[in-house]
């Protein structure tokens, strides 16, 4: 009779990886190899979290620079229409980004649905989370301070 999952965990093994490797470093190494081949650069000094995590830095109200993926997002106003914006790229035109293209394009498709959801709220404002959206909160505090100076 085979051992159950809890027996394997007690023995220090995984049902999915008998060598005991953790998924995160294995996935980061695969992503590092794929990105290095795509951009032709040695990425051995780049950490696993920089390669595998969705880390982005907001350089201005409408620009986000990604770390770990060769991406820059730029959203620009669409005239005076607060419900629309211009986005620079359709990621299906960037085949070297692999499967990430489909995810980014899916996110762009979902923006319209998110906007409709925001418009249908009965509350007067959006509720921001305490941790994940702290950058949004900080941006608005900085913007208010700048505009009042």
Short mmCIF file of N, CA and C in Angstrom, two decimals:
data_model
loop_
_atom_site.label_atom_id
_atom_site.label_comp_id
_atom_site.label_asym_id
_atom_site.label_seq_id
_atom_site.Cartn_x
_atom_site.Cartn_y
_atom_site.Cartn_z
N UNK A 1 0.85 -1.18 0.00
CA UNK A 1 0.00 0.00 0.00
C UNK A 1 0.90 1.24 0.00
N UNK A 2 0.54 2.26 -0.77
CA UNK A 2 1.33 3.49 -0.88
C UNK A 2 1.17 4.37 0.35
N UNK A 3 2.13 5.26 0.51
CA UNK A 3 2.07 6.18 1.64
C UNK A 3 1.18 7.37 1.28
N UNK A 4 0.50 7.91 2.26
CA UNK A 4 -0.34 9.09 2.07
C UNK A 4 0.48 10.36 2.13
N UNK A 5 -0.14 11.47 1.77
CA UNK A 5 0.54 12.76 1.75
C UNK A 5 1.12 13.14 3.09
N UNK A 6 0.37 12.90 4.18
CA UNK A 6 0.88 13.30 5.49
C UNK A 6 2.08 12.45 5.88
N UNK A 7 2.13 11.16 5.46
CA UNK A 7 3.29 10.32 5.74
C UNK A 7 4.52 10.86 5.01
N UNK A 8 4.33 11.31 3.78
CA UNK A 8 5.46 11.85 3.01
C UNK A 8 5.96 13.15 3.61
N UNK A 9 5.04 13.98 4.08
CA UNK A 9 5.46 15.24 4.68
C UNK A 9 6.26 14.99 5.96
N UNK A 10 5.85 14.00 6.74
CA UNK A 10 6.59 13.68 7.96
C UNK A 10 7.97 13.14 7.64
N UNK A 11 8.10 12.49 6.51
CA UNK A 11 9.40 11.93 6.13
C UNK A 11 10.28 12.99 5.45
N UNK A 12 9.79 14.24 5.35
CA UNK A 12 10.56 15.31 4.73
C UNK A 12 10.54 15.27 3.22
N UNK A 13 9.54 14.59 2.65
CA UNK A 13 9.44 14.47 1.21
C UNK A 13 8.16 15.14 0.72
N UNK A 14 8.08 15.34 -0.56
CA UNK A 14 6.90 15.91 -1.19
C UNK A 14 6.30 14.87 -2.12
N UNK A 15 4.99 14.87 -2.21
CA UNK A 15 4.35 13.95 -3.14
C UNK A 15 4.74 14.27 -4.57
N UNK A 16 5.00 15.53 -4.86
CA UNK A 16 5.25 15.96 -6.23
C UNK A 16 6.73 16.01 -6.57
N UNK A 17 7.60 16.09 -5.59
CA UNK A 17 9.03 16.19 -5.85
C UNK A 17 9.80 15.36 -4.83
N UNK A 18 10.11 14.12 -5.16
CA UNK A 18 10.79 13.26 -4.20
C UNK A 18 12.19 13.74 -3.84
N UNK A 19 12.79 14.63 -4.65
CA UNK A 19 14.12 15.15 -4.33
C UNK A 19 14.06 16.28 -3.31
N UNK A 20 12.87 16.72 -2.94
CA UNK A 20 12.72 17.74 -1.93
C UNK A 20 12.93 19.16 -2.43
N UNK A 21 12.99 19.38 -3.74
CA UNK A 21 13.15 20.73 -4.27
C UNK A 21 11.86 21.52 -4.07
N UNK A 22 12.02 22.79 -3.75
CA UNK A 22 10.86 23.66 -3.61
C UNK A 22 10.52 24.25 -4.97
N UNK A 23 9.24 24.51 -5.19
CA UNK A 23 8.78 24.98 -6.50
C UNK A 23 9.30 26.38 -6.83
N UNK A 24 9.32 27.28 -5.86
CA UNK A 24 9.68 28.68 -6.15
C UNK A 24 11.08 28.81 -6.78
N UNK A 25 12.14 28.23 -6.20
CA UNK A 25 13.45 28.36 -6.85
C UNK A 25 13.53 27.68 -8.21
N UNK A 26 12.82 26.58 -8.37
CA UNK A 26 12.84 25.87 -9.66
C UNK A 26 12.17 26.73 -10.73
N UNK A 27 11.02 27.33 -10.40
CA UNK A 27 10.31 28.19 -11.35
C UNK A 27 11.14 29.43 -11.65
N UNK A 28 11.76 30.03 -10.62
CA UNK A 28 12.59 31.22 -10.84
C UNK A 28 13.75 30.91 -11.77
N UNK A 29 14.37 29.75 -11.62
CA UNK A 29 15.49 29.39 -12.48
C UNK A 29 15.03 29.19 -13.92
N UNK A 30 13.86 28.58 -14.10
CA UNK A 30 13.32 28.40 -15.45
C UNK A 30 13.01 29.75 -16.09
N UNK A 31 12.43 30.66 -15.30
CA UNK A 31 12.11 31.99 -15.83
C UNK A 31 13.40 32.76 -16.14
N UNK A 32 14.42 32.61 -15.28
CA UNK A 32 15.71 33.28 -15.50
C UNK A 32 16.31 32.82 -16.83
N UNK A 33 16.30 31.51 -17.08
CA UNK A 33 16.86 30.97 -18.31
C UNK A 33 16.10 31.47 -19.54
N UNK A 34 14.77 31.49 -19.44
CA UNK A 34 13.95 31.94 -20.57
C UNK A 34 14.18 33.43 -20.86
N UNK A 35 14.20 34.25 -19.81
CA UNK A 35 14.39 35.68 -20.01
C UNK A 35 15.81 35.98 -20.50
N UNK A 36 16.80 35.30 -19.95
CA UNK A 36 18.19 35.51 -20.38
C UNK A 36 18.35 35.18 -21.86
N UNK A 37 17.73 34.08 -22.30
CA UNK A 37 17.81 33.71 -23.71
C UNK A 37 17.10 34.73 -24.59
N UNK A 38 15.97 35.25 -24.10
CA UNK A 38 15.19 36.20 -24.90
C UNK A 38 15.90 37.54 -25.07
N UNK A 39 16.59 38.00 -24.02
CA UNK A 39 17.21 39.32 -24.10
C UNK A 39 18.73 39.25 -24.27
N UNK A 40 19.28 38.04 -24.25
CA UNK A 40 20.71 37.88 -24.50
C UNK A 40 21.61 38.46 -23.43
N UNK A 41 21.21 38.31 -22.17
CA UNK A 41 21.97 38.88 -21.06
C UNK A 41 22.14 37.84 -19.95
N UNK A 42 23.28 37.86 -19.27
CA UNK A 42 23.52 36.99 -18.13
C UNK A 42 22.73 37.51 -16.94
N UNK A 43 21.83 36.71 -16.43
CA UNK A 43 21.00 37.12 -15.30
C UNK A 43 21.31 36.33 -14.03
N UNK A 44 22.49 35.73 -13.96
CA UNK A 44 22.83 34.90 -12.81
C UNK A 44 22.89 35.68 -11.50
N UNK A 45 23.15 36.98 -11.56
CA UNK A 45 23.23 37.79 -10.34
C UNK A 45 21.87 38.34 -9.91
N UNK A 46 20.84 38.11 -10.70
CA UNK A 46 19.51 38.62 -10.37
C UNK A 46 18.82 37.62 -9.45
N UNK A 47 18.23 38.11 -8.37
CA UNK A 47 17.62 37.22 -7.38
C UNK A 47 16.37 36.54 -7.93
N UNK A 48 16.00 35.45 -7.30
CA UNK A 48 14.79 34.71 -7.69
C UNK A 48 13.54 35.55 -7.55
N UNK A 49 13.46 36.38 -6.51
CA UNK A 49 12.27 37.22 -6.34
C UNK A 49 12.20 38.30 -7.41
N UNK A 50 13.35 38.84 -7.83
CA UNK A 50 13.34 39.83 -8.91
C UNK A 50 12.89 39.20 -10.22
N UNK A 51 13.26 37.95 -10.44
CA UNK A 51 12.87 37.25 -11.66
C UNK A 51 11.41 36.82 -11.61
N UNK A 52 10.98 36.27 -10.50
CA UNK A 52 9.68 35.62 -10.45
C UNK A 52 8.52 36.43 -9.94
N UNK A 53 8.78 37.50 -9.22
CA UNK A 53 7.68 38.26 -8.64
C UNK A 53 7.26 39.38 -9.57
N UNK A 54 6.02 39.77 -9.47
CA UNK A 54 5.51 40.89 -10.25
C UNK A 54 5.82 42.17 -9.49
N UNK A 55 7.04 42.66 -9.65
CA UNK A 55 7.48 43.87 -8.96
C UNK A 55 7.49 45.00 -9.98
N UNK A 56 6.81 46.07 -9.65
CA UNK A 56 6.86 47.22 -10.54
C UNK A 56 7.03 48.49 -9.71
N UNK A 57 7.67 49.46 -10.32
CA UNK A 57 7.89 50.75 -9.67
C UNK A 57 7.15 51.80 -10.48
N UNK A 58 6.39 52.62 -9.77
CA UNK A 58 5.63 53.66 -10.43
C UNK A 58 6.49 54.92 -10.49
N UNK A 59 6.87 55.32 -11.69
CA UNK A 59 7.77 56.44 -11.89
C UNK A 59 7.02 57.76 -11.96
N UNK A 60 5.78 57.72 -12.29
CA UNK A 60 4.94 58.92 -12.37
C UNK A 60 3.51 58.43 -12.30
N UNK A 61 2.55 59.34 -12.35
CA UNK A 61 1.17 58.86 -12.27
C UNK A 61 0.80 57.85 -13.35
N UNK A 62 1.46 57.88 -14.48
CA UNK A 62 1.01 57.05 -15.59
C UNK A 62 2.08 56.10 -16.12
N UNK A 63 3.16 55.86 -15.39
CA UNK A 63 4.23 55.01 -15.88
C UNK A 63 4.63 54.00 -14.81
N UNK A 64 4.72 52.74 -15.20
CA UNK A 64 5.17 51.69 -14.29
C UNK A 64 6.31 50.92 -14.96
N UNK A 65 7.42 50.81 -14.27
CA UNK A 65 8.58 50.05 -14.76
C UNK A 65 8.61 48.73 -14.01
N UNK A 66 8.65 47.64 -14.74
CA UNK A 66 8.67 46.31 -14.13
C UNK A 66 10.10 45.87 -13.87
N UNK A 67 10.28 45.14 -12.80
CA UNK A 67 11.55 44.50 -12.49
C UNK A 67 11.32 42.99 -12.66
N UNK A 68 12.22 42.33 -13.34
CA UNK A 68 12.08 40.89 -13.57
C UNK A 68 11.44 40.56 -14.91
N UNK A 69 10.82 41.51 -15.52
CA UNK A 69 10.26 41.33 -16.86
C UNK A 69 10.56 42.60 -17.64
N UNK A 70 10.94 42.49 -18.88
CA UNK A 70 11.30 43.70 -19.64
C UNK A 70 10.07 44.47 -20.10
N UNK A 71 9.39 45.08 -19.13
CA UNK A 71 8.14 45.77 -19.44
C UNK A 71 8.14 47.19 -18.89
N UNK A 72 7.53 48.06 -19.60
CA UNK A 72 7.22 49.40 -19.12
C UNK A 72 5.78 49.69 -19.51
N UNK A 73 4.99 50.07 -18.55
CA UNK A 73 3.60 50.43 -18.83
C UNK A 73 3.47 51.93 -18.83
N UNK A 74 2.77 52.45 -19.81
CA UNK A 74 2.49 53.89 -19.84
C UNK A 74 1.04 54.09 -20.23
N UNK A 75 0.29 54.69 -19.33
CA UNK A 75 -1.11 55.03 -19.57
C UNK A 75 -1.18 56.54 -19.74
N UNK A 76 -1.89 56.97 -20.77
CA UNK A 76 -2.01 58.40 -21.01
C UNK A 76 -3.48 58.79 -21.04
N UNK A 77 -3.78 60.03 -20.67
CA UNK A 77 -5.18 60.48 -20.70
C UNK A 77 -5.76 60.41 -22.12
N UNK A 78 -7.04 60.21 -22.18
CA UNK A 78 -7.75 60.22 -23.45
C UNK A 78 -8.60 61.48 -23.46
N UNK A 79 -7.99 62.58 -23.84
CA UNK A 79 -8.69 63.86 -23.79
C UNK A 79 -9.12 64.17 -22.37
N UNK A 80 -10.37 64.55 -22.21
CA UNK A 80 -10.92 64.84 -20.89
C UNK A 80 -11.82 63.72 -20.38
N UNK A 81 -11.78 62.57 -21.03
CA UNK A 81 -12.65 61.45 -20.67
C UNK A 81 -11.99 60.65 -19.54
N UNK A 82 -12.53 60.77 -18.33
CA UNK A 82 -11.96 60.08 -17.16
C UNK A 82 -12.18 58.58 -17.21
N UNK A 83 -13.05 58.11 -18.09
CA UNK A 83 -13.33 56.68 -18.19
C UNK A 83 -12.50 55.96 -19.23
N UNK A 84 -11.60 56.67 -19.89
CA UNK A 84 -10.79 56.05 -20.93
C UNK A 84 -9.35 56.51 -20.79
N UNK A 85 -8.45 55.72 -21.35
CA UNK A 85 -7.04 56.11 -21.41
C UNK A 85 -6.42 55.42 -22.62
N UNK A 86 -5.23 55.87 -22.97
CA UNK A 86 -4.47 55.22 -24.04
C UNK A 86 -3.36 54.41 -23.40
N UNK A 87 -3.19 53.21 -23.90
CA UNK A 87 -2.15 52.31 -23.40
C UNK A 87 -1.22 52.04 -24.57
N UNK A 88 0.08 52.08 -24.33
CA UNK A 88 1.04 52.07 -25.42
C UNK A 88 1.08 50.79 -26.25
N UNK A 89 0.97 49.65 -25.64
CA UNK A 89 1.26 48.42 -26.36
C UNK A 89 0.18 47.36 -26.21
N UNK A 90 0.02 46.59 -27.27
CA UNK A 90 -0.73 45.34 -27.23
C UNK A 90 0.35 44.26 -27.11
N UNK A 91 0.36 43.52 -26.03
CA UNK A 91 1.46 42.60 -25.78
C UNK A 91 1.48 41.37 -26.68
N UNK A 92 0.46 41.19 -27.50
CA UNK A 92 0.52 40.08 -28.45
C UNK A 92 1.59 40.35 -29.51
N UNK A 93 2.04 41.61 -29.59
CA UNK A 93 3.10 41.96 -30.54
C UNK A 93 4.49 41.75 -29.95
N UNK A 94 4.59 41.15 -28.76
CA UNK A 94 5.88 40.93 -28.09
C UNK A 94 6.06 39.44 -27.82
N UNK A 95 6.29 38.65 -28.87
CA UNK A 95 6.34 37.19 -28.69
C UNK A 95 7.49 36.71 -27.79
N UNK A 96 8.54 37.51 -27.59
CA UNK A 96 9.64 37.08 -26.74
C UNK A 96 9.26 37.04 -25.27
N UNK A 97 8.14 37.65 -24.91
CA UNK A 97 7.69 37.62 -23.53
C UNK A 97 6.94 36.34 -23.20
N UNK A 98 6.76 35.48 -24.17
CA UNK A 98 6.16 34.17 -23.92
C UNK A 98 4.74 34.25 -23.40
N UNK A 99 4.42 33.39 -22.42
CA UNK A 99 3.08 33.30 -21.88
C UNK A 99 2.62 34.55 -21.15
N UNK A 100 3.57 35.40 -20.78
CA UNK A 100 3.21 36.64 -20.08
C UNK A 100 2.33 37.53 -20.95
N UNK A 101 2.49 37.46 -22.27
CA UNK A 101 1.70 38.29 -23.18
C UNK A 101 0.20 38.05 -23.00
N UNK A 102 -0.18 36.80 -22.94
CA UNK A 102 -1.60 36.48 -22.80
C UNK A 102 -2.15 36.98 -21.48
N UNK A 103 -1.37 36.89 -20.41
CA UNK A 103 -1.81 37.36 -19.10
C UNK A 103 -2.01 38.87 -19.12
N UNK A 104 -1.03 39.60 -19.67
CA UNK A 104 -1.14 41.05 -19.73
C UNK A 104 -2.31 41.50 -20.59
N UNK A 105 -2.51 40.85 -21.73
CA UNK A 105 -3.65 41.21 -22.58
C UNK A 105 -4.97 40.87 -21.89
N UNK A 106 -4.99 39.78 -21.11
CA UNK A 106 -6.19 39.44 -20.36
C UNK A 106 -6.48 40.54 -19.34
N UNK A 107 -5.44 41.02 -18.67
CA UNK A 107 -5.62 42.10 -17.71
C UNK A 107 -6.17 43.35 -18.38
N UNK A 108 -5.67 43.66 -19.57
CA UNK A 108 -6.17 44.83 -20.29
C UNK A 108 -7.64 44.67 -20.65
N UNK A 109 -8.02 43.46 -21.06
CA UNK A 109 -9.42 43.19 -21.39
C UNK A 109 -10.31 43.39 -20.15
N UNK A 110 -9.79 42.99 -18.98
CA UNK A 110 -10.58 43.08 -17.75
C UNK A 110 -10.73 44.50 -17.22
N UNK A 111 -9.91 45.43 -17.71
CA UNK A 111 -10.01 46.81 -17.22
C UNK A 111 -11.40 47.40 -17.46
N UNK A 112 -11.98 47.12 -18.60
CA UNK A 112 -13.31 47.65 -18.89
C UNK A 112 -14.33 47.13 -17.88
N UNK A 113 -14.23 45.85 -17.54
CA UNK A 113 -15.15 45.28 -16.55
C UNK A 113 -14.91 45.88 -15.17
N UNK A 114 -13.66 46.11 -14.82
CA UNK A 114 -13.35 46.74 -13.54
C UNK A 114 -13.93 48.15 -13.48
N UNK A 115 -13.82 48.89 -14.57
CA UNK A 115 -14.38 50.25 -14.62
C UNK A 115 -15.89 50.22 -14.44
N UNK A 116 -16.55 49.27 -15.11
CA UNK A 116 -18.01 49.15 -14.97
C UNK A 116 -18.37 48.82 -13.52
N UNK A 117 -17.58 47.96 -12.89
CA UNK A 117 -17.83 47.62 -11.49
C UNK A 117 -17.67 48.82 -10.58
N UNK A 118 -16.66 49.64 -10.83
CA UNK A 118 -16.46 50.84 -10.02
C UNK A 118 -17.62 51.81 -10.18
N UNK A 119 -18.14 51.89 -11.39
CA UNK A 119 -19.26 52.80 -11.66
C UNK A 119 -20.56 52.33 -11.01
N UNK A 120 -20.66 51.04 -10.70
CA UNK A 120 -21.90 50.51 -10.16
C UNK A 120 -21.93 50.49 -8.63
N UNK A 121 -20.86 50.98 -7.98
CA UNK A 121 -20.79 50.96 -6.52
C UNK A 121 -21.82 51.92 -5.92
N UNK A 122 -22.33 51.54 -4.77
CA UNK A 122 -23.23 52.44 -4.05
C UNK A 122 -22.45 53.29 -3.05
N UNK A 123 -21.20 52.92 -2.78
CA UNK A 123 -20.36 53.72 -1.87
C UNK A 123 -19.82 54.93 -2.62
N UNK A 124 -19.48 55.99 -1.91
CA UNK A 124 -18.97 57.19 -2.58
C UNK A 124 -17.53 57.08 -3.06
N UNK A 125 -16.78 56.09 -2.57
CA UNK A 125 -15.37 55.98 -2.95
C UNK A 125 -14.93 54.52 -2.87
N UNK A 126 -13.79 54.25 -3.47
CA UNK A 126 -13.21 52.91 -3.44
C UNK A 126 -12.55 52.68 -2.08
N UNK A 127 -12.68 51.47 -1.55
CA UNK A 127 -12.01 51.11 -0.32
C UNK A 127 -10.68 50.46 -0.67
N UNK A 128 -9.58 51.03 -0.21
CA UNK A 128 -8.26 50.49 -0.48
C UNK A 128 -7.85 49.56 0.67
N UNK A 129 -7.15 48.49 0.33
CA UNK A 129 -6.67 47.59 1.36
C UNK A 129 -5.53 48.24 2.12
N UNK A 130 -5.26 47.75 3.31
CA UNK A 130 -4.23 48.34 4.15
C UNK A 130 -2.83 48.05 3.67
N UNK A 131 -2.61 46.94 2.98
CA UNK A 131 -1.24 46.58 2.59
C UNK A 131 -1.03 46.63 1.08
N UNK A 132 -1.83 45.86 0.33
CA UNK A 132 -1.56 45.71 -1.10
C UNK A 132 -1.69 47.01 -1.88
N UNK A 133 -2.52 47.89 -1.44
CA UNK A 133 -2.74 49.12 -2.19
C UNK A 133 -2.16 50.34 -1.48
N UNK A 134 -1.18 50.10 -0.61
CA UNK A 134 -0.56 51.20 0.12
C UNK A 134 0.15 52.17 -0.82
N UNK A 135 0.64 51.66 -1.96
CA UNK A 135 1.31 52.54 -2.92
C UNK A 135 0.32 53.54 -3.51
N UNK A 136 -0.91 53.12 -3.73
CA UNK A 136 -1.92 54.03 -4.26
C UNK A 136 -2.21 55.12 -3.23
N UNK A 137 -2.37 54.69 -1.99
CA UNK A 137 -2.64 55.63 -0.91
C UNK A 137 -1.49 56.64 -0.77
N UNK A 138 -0.24 56.14 -0.81
CA UNK A 138 0.93 57.01 -0.70
C UNK A 138 1.03 57.97 -1.88
N UNK A 139 0.75 57.46 -3.08
CA UNK A 139 0.78 58.33 -4.27
C UNK A 139 -0.18 59.50 -4.11
N UNK A 140 -1.40 59.22 -3.66
CA UNK A 140 -2.38 60.29 -3.51
C UNK A 140 -2.00 61.26 -2.40
N UNK A 141 -1.39 60.77 -1.33
CA UNK A 141 -0.91 61.68 -0.29
C UNK A 141 0.19 62.59 -0.83
N UNK A 142 1.13 61.99 -1.59
CA UNK A 142 2.21 62.79 -2.18
C UNK A 142 1.67 63.79 -3.20
N UNK A 143 0.73 63.36 -4.02
CA UNK A 143 0.15 64.25 -5.02
C UNK A 143 -0.58 65.42 -4.35
N UNK A 144 -1.36 65.12 -3.31
CA UNK A 144 -2.04 66.20 -2.58
C UNK A 144 -1.05 67.19 -1.98
N UNK A 145 0.04 66.67 -1.38
CA UNK A 145 1.06 67.55 -0.79
C UNK A 145 1.71 68.42 -1.88
N UNK A 146 1.99 67.83 -3.02
CA UNK A 146 2.60 68.57 -4.13
C UNK A 146 1.67 69.67 -4.64
N UNK A 147 0.40 69.34 -4.79
CA UNK A 147 -0.56 70.31 -5.32
C UNK A 147 -0.84 71.44 -4.33
N UNK A 148 -0.71 71.17 -3.04
CA UNK A 148 -0.95 72.19 -2.02
C UNK A 148 0.28 73.07 -1.77
N UNK A 149 1.44 72.65 -2.26
CA UNK A 149 2.69 73.41 -2.02
C UNK A 149 2.75 74.67 -2.85
#
